[in-house]
Amino acid sequence: MARSTIKDVAREAGVSVGSVSRVLNGLPVSPRLRQKVEEARSLLQYEPNSLARSMRTNSTGAVGFFVPDVANPLYGAIINSLDRRLNARGLMLLLASGRGRMARDVVAEFRRRQVDGLIFVPDSEDDADLMHDLERFSAPTVIQSVEFPSRFYGVRVGYRDGTRQAVDYLLDLGHRRIALLTPLPHLWPGRERQAGYREAFRQHDLTVDDDLIRPLAIGRDPLPDLKAVMQGPDRATALILPGSHILALALQQAREHGLSIPHDLSIISIGDNDWVATYAPAITTLRWPVETLVDALVDLLINQMDDRSLRPVQVIVPTELVLRDSCGPVPSTDGRAC
Amino acid sequence: MARSTIKDVAREAGVSVGSVSRVLNGLPVSPRLRQKVEEARSLLQYEPNSLARSMRTNSTGAVGFFVPDVANPLYGAIINSLDRRLNARGLMLLLASGRGRMARDVVAEFRRRQVDGLIFVPDSEDDADLMHDLERFSAPTVIQSVEFPSRFYGVRVGYRDGTRQAVDYLLDLGHRRIALLTPLPHLWPGRERQAGYREAFRQHDLTVDDDLIRPLAIGRDPLPDLKAVMQGPDRATALILPGSHILALALQQAREHGLSIPHDLSIISIGDNDWVATYAPAITTLRWPVETLVDALVDLLINQMDDRSLRPVQVIVPTELVLRDSCGPVPSTDGRAC
DNA sequence: TTGAAAGCGCTAACAA
DNA sequence: TTGTTAGCGCTTTCAA
C-alpha cells in the first residue's frame, strides 16, 4: 500500500486538507477538529512528507557539512558534536567529503538540495572558483580553518598562540633545536603554526633554523622529514608534531635510534586523544577544544539563519597546552658540536 | 535576486519547460534546442531544484545512515568509505546518530525525508518498537551488526570465528587463563565473541572460567574489570580486549603492575589501527576489514534498490588475526599456584 | 474557525 | 521533435 498523504487524512477525518495542515503545524483550531485529525492521523500512521513541505516553505531543515576526509578522527569528533547540536535544533546533517575539485561539485549538490545552512572545511584556499561558489551560496555559510578576511563567517583554531606557547615552553626547558612538522602554509593551520613558532624565537631573540621547519604535504610520507630532523650531530632535541599518526611514527623512530623520551628527545603533539594520554610516557599535547569549536560553528550558523543581515564574524578558538611527561630539559651530552 | 527556475530558463531560451526538462535529463532532443537551453542555463546559472524533482520522481538520491555514536573512530572509517561508495553512485549521505529511544525518531525522520535507502547500526536488538519501524520501513534497508534471522538484509562481522582463532592462538602458546573483555551479549558482537571463546576452549577440551569473561556495558568504566583479571595469583596471562580505548588502559595497568608485554602478559586487541601497529611492542590484533564491510553494506543496498523483490540476504565478513609482538608463551614462574 | 483553491518547481503523459 | 498541461504533497492566502 502506498504512503498515506494529507488528503487521505482529510478524507478519513472528514475535513479539508487545509485544516489538517493547520493541526499539523500547531495553528489555532477547535479542539473538536484537532481530535478528529489526530485520530485519522494515527489510524493511517500518517507522516508528513518533508519534501513537499520543504518545497512550500523553502526550508529543508538540512545543514550541509563538507570535510576533506571523514576518516580523520579529528573530524569524527566534530561530526559527532555537530550532529548532536543540530539535532537539538531540529536540523539534520547532510554529509559530504572529498578533495580537490570534488569540493565544487559538493557545493553545487548542496545548492540543489536547498540546504538551510552550510559548514565547510576546505582543503585549500587557492581554489578561486570554489571560493566564488561559496561566496554566492544562497544559504548561511560558515567556513572552518581557512582565512578569508571579512567576507565569510569563519571559525578557526588559534594555532599561532598555541604553537608560540608550546615553543616557549620548550625554549624555557633549554631547547634550541626544535623541529616543527606542520601542514603546508597554504592553509591557516600550517601558516599559523609556523608564525607562532617564529614569534616565540623572535621574542627570545633567537634565530630560526629553517631546516627544522618541515611543511608536510597531505598524503606525503612524513618519514624522510622525521629522519632528517632526528639524525645527525645537529639533530633536533624537541619535536612538535601535527597529529597522532606522525607521532606514532616518531615514537617508533625514537626507539630505533635508542632515543628515550623525554630524556633524549622531547615531544609535543597537536591534537589530544586517549592513547597519547595513556602512552608511556604520557605525551604533552596542544589540545584544541572540539566542543568549543563546534559551538562556535553552530552559533555562527544559527545567528545567520535568524538574521540574514548580520555582518560576517570570525571566531578564533584558543588551544590549550596539556603538560604531561614527554618533555624534559635539553640533553647536555649530545646534539651540539663542541 | 531569487534563484532561477526551469521557467526562467524556458523563457530565456524561448522554448517550453518540457523541452528544458528533456535537455536536463538527457532525453533525445534536437541539437539546436539543446544548445539554446544550455546557453540560457549557463547564462542564468540555473541549477535544478532537487526537492521538486524528488517530489515528482519519488526518489531523493539520499541514503540515511544511523550509528549509535559517530565519534567512535570505528564508525568514522565506515562513514568515510560509505560516503565514497555512495557518491560514486550519485547518492548522498544523510547522517544521524543517537542512542536508545532516539533511534526511532531518526527512523521517522528518514521516512519523512523519503530516503531511497537506509543503513542502520542499532545499539540494541531488544527494542521491539524500533524493529517494527525498521521492518515496515518503505525503502531498502540494511542492518549492521545485529542478528535478525531472515527478516532483514544484514551485514555482520565474523567475530565468532575470529575470536575462536585468537583464543586458539593463545591456547597454543600455552595460555589457559585468557580474559575476554567484550561488549554485552545482547548484541551480536558480544554474543559471538563469547561463543567463539567458548568454542575454542571446548575444542581443546578445556573448561572455561566464567570469571575471565567480562561483559562490559557501554559507558561503564572498564577499569574494575581490567583490574579484576590482572591481579591476584590467578590472574589472566592473556587479555583479549574490545578496542583501543581499553587497550590503552590495560597497557597503563600493566606498567603499573610491572608486567612486561609479552613476557608477563599477552594481549590481543580487536580492531586495528595506526598506533597499535607502531606501539612498542606492536599489538597483535583481530582486524575486521572496513572496506569489505562497507562493500557488502552498499552492495546489499543497491541490489535491493535495483530489484525490490529480492529475498533478504545476510552477509558475514571475516576477520583477520594480525600477528605482531604482544603475545608470547605463557609465563612459567607466576600466575599459577604450585 | 474552516473550506476552497492557487501554486512551490519539476516530470511525464498526451497532443500536435 | 516539441509544446501543453496535470499533478506530486504540502502551505497559505482568500472567502465564507
XYZ file of C-alpha atoms (C1' of nucleotides) in Angstrom:
708
model
C 0.000 0.000 0.000
C 1.188 3.493 -0.774
C 2.059 6.003 1.877
C -0.854 7.987 3.129
C -0.932 11.687 2.344
C -2.572 14.696 3.828
C -5.539 14.080 1.525
C -6.119 10.647 2.997
C -6.104 12.091 6.468
C -8.503 14.838 5.420
C -10.883 12.346 3.869
C -10.676 9.993 6.832
C -11.322 12.828 9.265
C -13.986 14.364 7.075
C -12.295 17.768 6.997
C -10.341 19.788 4.453
C -6.657 19.410 3.771
C -6.124 22.968 4.941
C -7.477 22.043 8.339
C -5.224 19.028 8.591
C -2.279 21.212 7.715
C -3.242 23.636 10.453
C -3.402 20.890 13.049
C -0.068 19.524 11.876
C 1.562 22.903 12.239
C 0.056 23.796 15.584
C -2.051 26.674 14.322
C -5.184 27.585 16.278
C -8.045 25.170 15.619
C -11.033 23.967 17.567
C -10.436 21.059 19.938
C -13.011 19.031 18.030
C -11.172 19.432 14.746
C -7.854 18.673 16.314
C -9.156 15.471 17.791
C -10.694 14.256 14.558
C -7.482 14.913 12.703
C -5.288 13.280 15.306
C -7.426 10.183 15.209
C -7.263 9.886 11.467
C -3.561 10.602 11.603
C -2.722 7.804 13.970
C -5.146 5.446 12.259
C -3.382 5.945 8.946
C 0.056 6.189 10.534
C 0.478 9.359 8.603
C 3.832 11.145 8.473
C 4.042 14.407 6.577
C 6.276 14.349 3.532
C 9.046 16.789 4.273
C 9.918 17.128 0.617
C 6.563 18.651 -0.209
C 6.674 20.735 2.908
C 10.150 21.991 2.098
C 9.101 22.985 -1.355
C 6.410 25.237 0.003
C 8.301 26.650 2.923
C 11.681 26.994 1.251
C 13.315 25.375 4.215
C 14.650 21.848 4.294
C 15.898 21.627 7.841
C 19.118 20.197 6.473
C 22.611 21.537 7.006
C 25.387 20.546 4.637
C 28.751 19.693 6.115
C 31.783 19.226 3.974
C 35.155 17.948 5.148
C 38.125 16.830 3.099
C 38.322 13.494 4.864
C 35.741 11.978 7.181
C 38.073 9.236 8.277
C 40.271 11.721 10.077
C 39.357 11.089 13.712
C 39.636 14.804 14.235
C 36.603 15.317 12.002
C 34.841 12.344 13.560
C 34.731 14.194 16.844
C 33.483 17.335 15.126
C 30.797 15.493 13.193
C 29.553 13.809 16.310
C 29.295 17.006 18.258
C 27.791 18.828 15.293
C 25.156 16.178 14.791
C 24.087 16.492 18.400
C 23.889 20.267 18.297
C 21.981 20.419 15.044
C 19.651 17.688 16.153
C 18.707 19.694 19.183
C 17.580 22.399 16.784
C 15.623 20.065 14.549
C 18.238 20.174 11.823
C 19.720 17.207 10.038
C 23.252 16.687 8.824
C 23.936 16.219 5.142
C 27.469 14.922 4.945
C 29.872 15.016 2.059
C 33.597 14.766 1.678
C 36.268 14.816 -0.943
C 39.390 16.594 -2.012
C 40.330 18.979 -4.742
C 37.793 19.609 -7.416
C 35.148 17.448 -5.802
C 34.548 20.270 -3.365
C 32.833 22.373 -6.004
C 30.560 19.527 -7.014
C 29.532 19.160 -3.438
C 28.670 22.828 -3.144
C 26.508 22.521 -6.254
C 24.833 19.447 -4.828
C 24.099 21.245 -1.575
C 22.639 24.094 -3.591
C 20.376 21.761 -5.489
C 19.297 20.131 -2.267
C 18.478 23.534 -0.853
C 20.251 23.117 2.436
C 19.371 25.714 5.039
C 22.982 26.130 6.015
C 26.453 25.093 5.056
C 29.525 24.345 7.094
C 32.603 23.980 5.007
C 36.121 22.827 5.759
C 38.050 23.441 2.530
C 41.285 21.687 1.817
C 42.630 24.688 0.005
C 42.402 28.452 -0.033
C 43.733 28.670 -3.547
C 40.708 27.453 -5.414
C 39.246 30.734 -6.640
C 36.286 29.035 -8.295
C 35.369 27.256 -5.125
C 35.640 30.462 -3.161
C 33.393 32.153 -5.651
C 30.810 29.402 -5.374
C 30.949 29.639 -1.613
C 30.569 33.373 -1.685
C 27.457 33.310 -3.777
C 25.991 30.358 -1.905
C 22.482 31.385 -1.021
C 22.208 29.842 2.443
C 24.102 30.854 5.582
C 27.632 29.555 5.415
C 30.411 29.072 7.924
C 33.918 28.222 6.899
C 36.344 26.446 9.143
C 40.094 26.641 9.274
C 40.551 28.941 6.361
C 41.295 32.596 6.330
C 39.050 34.956 4.386
C 39.279 38.435 5.755
C 35.786 39.698 6.380
C 33.982 38.041 3.509
C 32.915 34.906 5.281
C 31.749 33.783 8.645
C 34.543 31.650 9.930
C 35.841 29.663 12.855
C 39.491 28.951 13.238
C 41.727 27.351 15.817
C 44.233 29.630 17.485
C 47.268 27.687 16.411
C 49.527 30.726 16.386
C 49.232 31.454 20.085
C 49.167 27.755 20.837
C 52.313 26.968 18.923
C 54.077 30.007 20.362
C 53.187 28.769 23.815
C 54.445 25.275 23.025
C 57.723 26.594 21.639
C 58.083 28.970 24.594
C 57.762 26.031 26.904
C 60.440 24.104 25.046
C 62.752 27.118 24.863
C 62.390 27.585 28.596
C 63.443 23.976 29.053
C 66.622 24.934 27.248
C 65.821 23.505 23.834
C 67.131 25.412 20.862
C 66.829 22.860 18.115
C 63.082 22.447 17.954
C 61.640 20.786 14.874
C 58.199 21.774 13.657
C 56.416 19.264 11.449
C 53.423 21.077 10.105
C 50.845 21.175 7.330
C 51.662 23.271 4.281
C 51.401 27.013 4.825
C 48.834 27.408 2.064
C 46.208 26.819 4.710
C 45.592 28.505 8.015
C 46.815 25.728 10.344
C 50.175 25.412 8.652
C 50.633 29.141 8.277
C 49.714 29.955 11.836
C 51.776 27.258 13.418
C 54.801 28.455 11.582
C 54.072 32.047 12.537
C 53.716 31.082 16.193
C 56.956 29.178 16.049
C 58.800 32.154 14.616
C 57.221 34.541 17.067
C 58.468 32.544 20.009
C 62.009 32.502 18.646
C 61.875 36.205 17.927
C 60.708 37.002 21.423
C 63.649 35.076 22.793
C 65.977 36.865 20.360
C 66.891 33.589 18.740
C 67.209 32.867 15.075
C 65.251 30.122 13.416
C 66.928 27.292 11.551
C 64.617 26.867 8.586
C 65.737 23.272 8.131
C 63.863 22.428 11.292
C 60.567 23.643 9.871
C 59.153 20.832 7.796
C 55.973 21.571 5.891
C 54.276 18.294 5.008
C 52.006 17.878 2.028
C 48.932 15.775 2.730
C 49.482 12.220 1.672
C 53.229 12.604 1.571
C 55.242 10.140 3.594
C 56.486 12.060 6.625
C 59.240 9.581 7.400
C 62.042 11.293 5.441
C 61.365 14.593 7.198
C 61.185 12.843 10.523
C 64.507 11.162 9.882
C 66.090 14.373 8.661
C 65.416 16.178 11.909
C 66.086 13.236 14.202
C 69.506 12.324 12.895
C 72.968 13.783 12.751
C 75.026 15.766 15.208
C 72.697 18.702 14.805
C 69.531 16.735 15.358
C 66.512 18.328 16.971
C 66.180 17.835 20.701
C 62.491 18.559 20.612
C 59.706 17.755 18.144
C 56.378 19.419 17.559
C 54.186 17.013 15.619
C 50.930 17.578 13.764
C 48.998 14.540 14.915
C 48.833 11.017 16.223
C 49.758 9.324 13.003
C 53.100 11.043 12.746
C 53.517 10.813 16.475
C 53.328 7.037 16.269
C 55.970 7.106 13.564
C 58.211 9.389 15.587
C 57.976 7.207 18.658
C 58.958 4.237 16.569
C 61.909 6.128 15.127
C 62.995 7.239 18.576
C 63.045 3.653 19.735
C 65.051 2.563 16.743
C 67.607 5.269 17.336
C 67.754 4.485 21.025
C 66.421 7.885 21.985
C 64.482 7.809 25.208
C 61.667 10.235 25.851
C 61.853 12.743 27.407
C 65.493 12.191 28.332
C 66.994 12.404 24.859
C 64.072 13.816 22.969
C 61.124 15.988 23.936
C 57.838 15.702 22.067
C 54.705 17.801 21.818
C 51.842 16.587 19.661
C 48.995 18.693 18.342
C 45.551 17.258 18.975
C 44.723 15.315 22.100
C 43.242 11.859 22.482
C 43.004 8.745 24.596
C 46.119 6.994 23.775
C 48.588 9.873 23.822
C 47.437 10.427 27.376
C 47.986 6.813 28.367
C 51.146 6.197 26.433
C 54.332 5.769 28.457
C 55.491 8.441 28.795
C 52.231 10.340 28.516
C 52.522 12.792 25.646
C 52.332 16.530 26.165
C 49.844 17.898 23.650
C 48.467 21.084 22.278
C 44.774 20.432 22.560
C 42.148 22.221 20.510
C 38.724 22.036 22.044
C 36.238 20.243 19.802
C 33.215 21.318 21.799
C 34.132 24.982 21.750
C 34.863 24.806 18.069
C 31.557 23.187 17.236
C 29.682 25.572 19.494
C 31.167 28.447 17.563
C 30.385 26.804 14.239
C 26.758 26.210 15.151
C 26.286 29.571 16.815
C 27.560 31.419 13.791
C 25.329 29.400 11.549
C 22.202 29.829 13.645
C 22.813 33.530 14.065
C 22.922 33.939 10.337
C 19.784 31.876 9.882
C 17.954 34.026 12.385
C 19.157 37.297 10.962
C 20.471 37.248 7.454
C 21.515 40.885 7.621
C 24.326 40.280 10.097
C 27.823 41.141 9.063
C 30.400 38.345 8.862
C 32.048 37.356 12.099
C 35.231 35.431 12.584
C 35.918 33.455 15.713
C 39.203 32.042 16.878
C 39.010 29.304 19.462
C 42.039 29.055 21.723
C 44.135 25.956 22.219
C 45.411 24.567 25.476
C 48.843 23.191 26.218
C 48.369 19.985 28.184
C 51.576 19.261 30.070
C 52.421 15.606 30.526
C 55.643 13.626 30.598
C 57.090 13.785 27.122
C 59.119 16.954 27.587
C 62.246 17.454 29.642
C 65.312 19.632 29.789
C 67.577 19.637 26.804
C 70.081 16.770 26.855
C 73.514 18.104 27.703
C 75.776 15.452 26.216
C 74.768 15.341 22.605
C 73.094 17.297 19.889
C 75.717 20.028 19.959
C 79.128 20.185 18.373
C 81.678 21.257 20.954
C 17.610 38.064 -6.687
C 15.745 34.836 -6.370
C 17.048 31.570 -7.731
C 16.189 30.929 -11.312
C 13.795 28.118 -12.117
C 13.100 25.959 -15.088
C 10.533 28.540 -16.221
C 13.168 31.245 -16.378
C 15.375 29.058 -18.481
C 12.475 28.212 -20.782
C 11.592 31.858 -21.227
C 15.200 32.875 -21.777
C 15.708 30.137 -24.361
C 12.344 30.749 -25.953
C 11.244 27.156 -25.521
C 8.830 25.246 -23.308
C 9.586 23.971 -19.818
C 9.090 20.436 -21.044
C 11.904 20.891 -23.513
C 14.196 22.264 -20.855
C 13.385 19.297 -18.680
C 14.247 16.960 -21.511
C 17.613 18.569 -22.066
C 18.318 18.444 -18.353
C 17.539 14.769 -18.194
C 19.406 13.778 -21.325
C 16.362 12.749 -23.313
C 16.568 12.922 -27.107
C 16.264 16.487 -28.411
C 17.486 18.335 -31.454
C 20.981 19.799 -31.247
C 19.535 23.246 -31.825
C 17.211 23.003 -28.847
C 19.916 21.589 -26.671
C 22.213 24.450 -27.478
C 19.625 27.139 -26.818
C 18.798 25.588 -23.483
C 22.409 25.148 -22.438
C 23.088 28.771 -23.221
C 20.177 30.025 -21.182
C 21.126 27.641 -18.429
C 24.646 28.902 -18.061
C 23.567 32.480 -18.504
C 21.139 32.197 -15.601
C 23.434 29.900 -13.638
C 20.498 27.617 -13.293
C 20.649 24.560 -11.035
C 17.614 22.276 -10.921
C 15.851 22.123 -7.588
C 16.214 18.554 -6.431
C 13.349 18.913 -3.996
C 10.868 19.485 -6.782
C 12.467 16.797 -8.849
C 12.345 14.318 -5.976
C 8.717 15.004 -5.425
C 7.884 14.025 -8.946
C 10.226 11.094 -9.271
C 9.771 9.685 -5.794
C 13.493 9.398 -5.450
C 15.674 11.654 -3.360
C 19.081 10.213 -4.055
C 19.713 10.265 -0.324
C 20.660 7.341 1.862
C 20.117 7.517 5.589
C 22.855 6.184 7.829
C 22.355 5.734 11.521
C 25.045 4.863 14.042
C 24.890 4.974 17.817
C 27.993 7.134 18.065
C 29.730 8.932 15.232
C 32.711 9.787 17.397
C 33.716 6.151 17.554
C 36.669 6.047 15.156
C 35.405 2.688 14.028
C 32.342 4.353 12.540
C 34.441 7.209 11.194
C 36.197 4.771 8.912
C 32.896 3.264 7.845
C 31.309 6.628 7.169
C 34.234 7.710 5.074
C 34.212 4.626 2.963
C 30.435 4.686 2.687
C 30.416 8.291 1.575
C 32.854 7.491 -1.189
C 30.895 4.476 -2.409
C 27.546 6.222 -2.377
C 28.977 9.267 -4.038
C 30.189 7.162 -6.911
C 26.555 6.168 -7.418
C 25.215 9.689 -7.188
C 23.790 9.140 -3.736
C 24.240 11.413 -0.752
C 24.675 10.510 2.871
C 22.132 11.646 5.418
C 23.763 11.095 8.770
C 22.161 10.706 12.153
C 23.214 9.256 15.446
C 21.919 8.707 18.916
C 21.274 6.061 21.484
C 18.218 4.404 22.923
C 14.892 5.873 22.019
C 16.371 8.468 19.697
C 16.807 5.713 17.153
C 13.081 5.548 16.468
C 12.857 9.284 15.955
C 15.608 9.040 13.420
C 13.805 6.322 11.517
C 10.704 8.515 11.405
C 12.781 11.445 10.216
C 14.316 9.360 7.458
C 10.827 8.291 6.459
C 9.657 11.863 6.264
C 12.699 12.777 4.239
C 11.960 9.933 1.870
C 15.419 8.478 1.766
C 15.989 5.984 -1.014
C 17.776 3.624 1.309
C 18.652 3.116 4.927
C 21.690 1.665 6.618
C 21.200 1.120 10.276
C 23.537 0.170 13.097
C 21.254 -0.312 16.110
C 22.591 -0.209 19.611
C 20.139 -2.821 20.743
C 18.204 -5.806 19.482
C 15.699 -5.580 22.284
C 13.751 -2.586 21.099
C 10.699 -4.256 19.568
C 9.178 -0.938 18.501
C 12.316 0.044 16.668
C 12.452 -3.317 14.976
C 8.873 -2.930 13.910
C 9.578 0.524 12.464
C 12.552 -0.837 10.615
C 10.574 -3.745 9.258
C 7.872 -1.590 7.786
C 10.326 0.993 6.515
C 9.394 1.547 2.921
C 12.853 1.961 1.401
C 15.555 -0.697 1.077
C 17.214 -1.258 4.412
C 20.408 -2.911 5.549
C 21.150 -3.589 9.163
C 24.626 -3.937 10.536
C 25.898 -5.914 13.483
C 22.569 -7.181 14.638
C 21.055 -10.562 14.183
C 17.612 -10.886 12.664
C 17.136 -14.278 11.144
C 15.858 -13.845 7.618
C 13.697 -10.783 8.067
C 16.300 -8.184 7.207
C 19.186 -7.672 4.900
C 22.174 -7.592 7.152
C 25.941 -7.430 7.326
C 27.819 -8.699 10.308
C 31.419 -9.192 11.297
C 32.531 -12.779 11.821
C 33.598 -12.313 15.396
C 32.887 -15.900 16.350
C 35.460 -17.436 14.034
C 37.808 -14.552 14.683
C 37.669 -14.856 18.416
C 37.992 -18.615 18.253
C 41.078 -18.178 16.135
C 42.537 -15.651 18.579
C 41.877 -17.900 21.553
C 43.271 -20.882 19.662
C 46.437 -18.958 19.090
C 46.767 -18.116 22.761
C 45.945 -21.650 23.859
C 48.638 -22.944 21.542
C 51.082 -20.586 23.213
C 50.235 -22.378 26.441
C 47.881 -19.819 27.917
C 44.983 -21.163 29.910
C 43.882 -18.103 31.829
C 42.674 -15.942 28.974
C 40.478 -12.981 29.846
C 37.854 -11.822 27.372
C 36.653 -8.244 27.774
C 33.686 -7.922 25.490
C 30.511 -5.967 24.768
C 27.310 -7.213 26.371
C 25.893 -10.367 24.776
C 22.586 -8.675 23.988
C 24.141 -7.690 20.681
C 25.830 -9.729 18.020
C 29.441 -8.704 18.654
C 29.331 -9.563 22.336
C 27.410 -12.752 21.796
C 29.611 -14.027 19.009
C 32.886 -13.236 20.675
C 31.831 -15.138 23.729
C 30.657 -18.044 21.603
C 33.966 -18.122 19.747
C 35.853 -18.051 23.006
C 33.887 -20.979 24.379
C 34.210 -22.933 21.162
C 37.986 -22.722 21.265
C 38.082 -23.958 24.834
C 35.696 -26.758 24.034
C 37.758 -27.880 21.065
C 40.796 -28.079 23.331
C 38.747 -29.979 25.941
C 39.291 -27.225 28.434
C 36.743 -25.711 30.762
C 36.044 -22.012 30.807
C 36.455 -19.938 33.933
C 33.468 -17.618 33.687
C 35.193 -15.054 35.867
C 37.526 -14.360 32.975
C 34.668 -13.392 30.664
C 33.855 -9.781 31.394
C 30.871 -8.323 29.535
C 31.158 -4.546 29.592
C 28.165 -2.249 29.350
C 28.722 0.752 27.109
C 29.733 3.752 29.127
C 30.719 1.672 32.109
C 34.218 2.177 33.462
C 36.176 -0.876 32.364
C 38.923 -0.370 34.937
C 37.455 -2.563 37.705
C 37.086 -5.477 35.317
C 40.555 -4.933 33.996
C 41.954 -4.920 37.499
C 39.966 -7.979 38.468
C 41.518 -10.096 35.745
C 45.010 -8.637 36.007
C 45.533 -9.139 39.696
C 45.881 -11.952 42.153
C 47.672 -15.276 41.991
C 45.139 -16.487 39.482
C 45.441 -13.523 37.179
C 44.972 -13.856 33.456
C 48.138 -14.386 31.437
C 46.476 -13.182 28.270
C 43.914 -10.495 27.508
C 41.527 -10.111 24.603
C 40.362 -6.513 24.518
C 37.488 -4.907 22.637
C 39.223 -1.783 21.379
C 41.915 0.843 21.589
C 40.424 2.724 24.471
C 40.508 -0.218 26.819
C 43.804 -1.304 25.330
C 45.353 1.987 26.393
C 44.012 1.450 29.884
C 45.305 -2.108 30.012
C 48.771 -1.070 28.897
C 48.827 1.537 31.616
C 47.740 -1.021 34.206
C 50.375 -3.455 33.014
C 53.062 -0.834 33.522
C 51.811 -0.023 36.980
C 51.863 -3.673 37.967
C 55.267 -4.150 36.439
C 54.004 -6.639 33.898
C 56.002 -6.568 30.699
C 54.417 -7.412 27.381
C 54.541 -10.057 26.034
C 56.815 -11.597 28.668
C 54.378 -11.453 31.573
C 51.194 -10.697 29.761
C 49.946 -11.369 26.239
C 47.449 -9.039 24.600
C 45.193 -9.203 21.569
C 43.075 -6.212 20.701
C 40.039 -6.233 18.429
C 40.085 -3.565 15.731
C 43.270 -2.475 14.048
C 44.743 0.989 13.651
C 47.877 3.070 13.294
C 49.072 3.274 16.760
C 48.551 -0.303 17.895
C 50.808 -1.245 14.994
C 53.535 1.207 15.999
C 53.294 0.761 19.739
C 56.204 -0.993 21.403
C 55.607 -3.843 21.411
C 53.366 -3.782 18.354
C 49.977 -5.127 19.324
C 48.542 -8.281 17.826
C 45.019 -7.508 16.681
C 41.909 -9.096 15.332
C 41.225 -6.859 12.362
C 37.844 -6.502 10.728
C 38.019 -5.152 7.227
C 36.231 -1.827 6.873
C 36.316 -1.856 3.101
C 34.836 -5.319 2.807
C 32.179 -4.451 5.319
C 31.165 -1.285 3.519
C 31.248 -3.030 0.161
C 28.801 -5.562 1.495
C 26.619 -2.858 3.005
C 26.449 -0.894 -0.226
C 26.028 -3.955 -2.434
C 23.122 -5.213 -0.409
C 21.516 -1.812 -0.518
C 21.984 -1.288 -4.239
C 20.751 -4.785 -5.022
C 17.557 -4.065 -3.172
C 17.134 -0.739 -4.897
C 17.557 -2.382 -8.269
C 15.239 -5.240 -7.543
C 12.825 -4.827 -4.691
C 11.573 -8.380 -4.998
C 14.800 -9.949 -3.776
C 14.736 -12.039 -0.663
C 16.741 -10.878 2.357
C 20.391 -11.789 2.367
C 22.762 -11.843 5.263
C 26.472 -11.449 4.834
C 29.200 -12.187 7.327
C 32.563 -10.576 6.665
C 35.533 -12.467 8.052
C 38.110 -11.048 10.407
C 41.842 -11.441 10.204
C 44.256 -12.159 13.021
C 47.229 -9.840 12.577
C 50.168 -11.323 14.424
C 52.576 -8.832 15.968
C 54.652 -8.748 19.116
C 52.224 -8.557 22.011
C 51.763 -12.267 22.511
C 54.241 -14.747 23.848
C 54.380 -18.089 25.610
C 52.691 -18.316 28.962
C 54.980 -17.154 31.797
C 56.185 -20.138 33.770
C 57.056 -18.547 37.108
C 53.851 -16.866 38.179
C 50.130 -16.880 37.654
C 49.803 -20.413 38.955
C 49.655 -21.734 42.472
C 52.189 -24.521 42.848
C -12.897 28.566 12.780
C -12.928 26.217 8.462
C -13.067 25.227 3.310
C -11.585 26.047 -1.401
C -8.093 26.785 -4.395
C -3.634 28.566 -6.025
C 0.895 27.379 -6.563
C 6.001 25.849 -4.969
C 9.483 23.606 -9.369
C 9.595 19.909 -11.541
C 8.423 15.449 -14.656
C 5.722 12.805 -17.739
C 1.714 11.791 -20.320
C -0.630 13.340 -24.127
C -1.173 16.201 -28.303
C 0.318 18.371 -32.076
C 10.754 16.665 -32.105
C 8.385 19.916 -29.201
C 4.512 22.273 -26.535
C 0.786 21.953 -23.174
C -0.842 20.545 -19.013
C -1.900 17.688 -14.951
C -0.326 16.798 -10.690
C 3.442 15.150 -6.895
C 2.009 16.699 -1.213
C 2.056 20.321 1.030
C 1.190 25.525 2.910
C -1.143 29.654 2.619
C -3.918 33.102 1.030
C -8.795 34.424 0.411
C -13.670 33.641 1.293
C -17.286 32.042 3.726
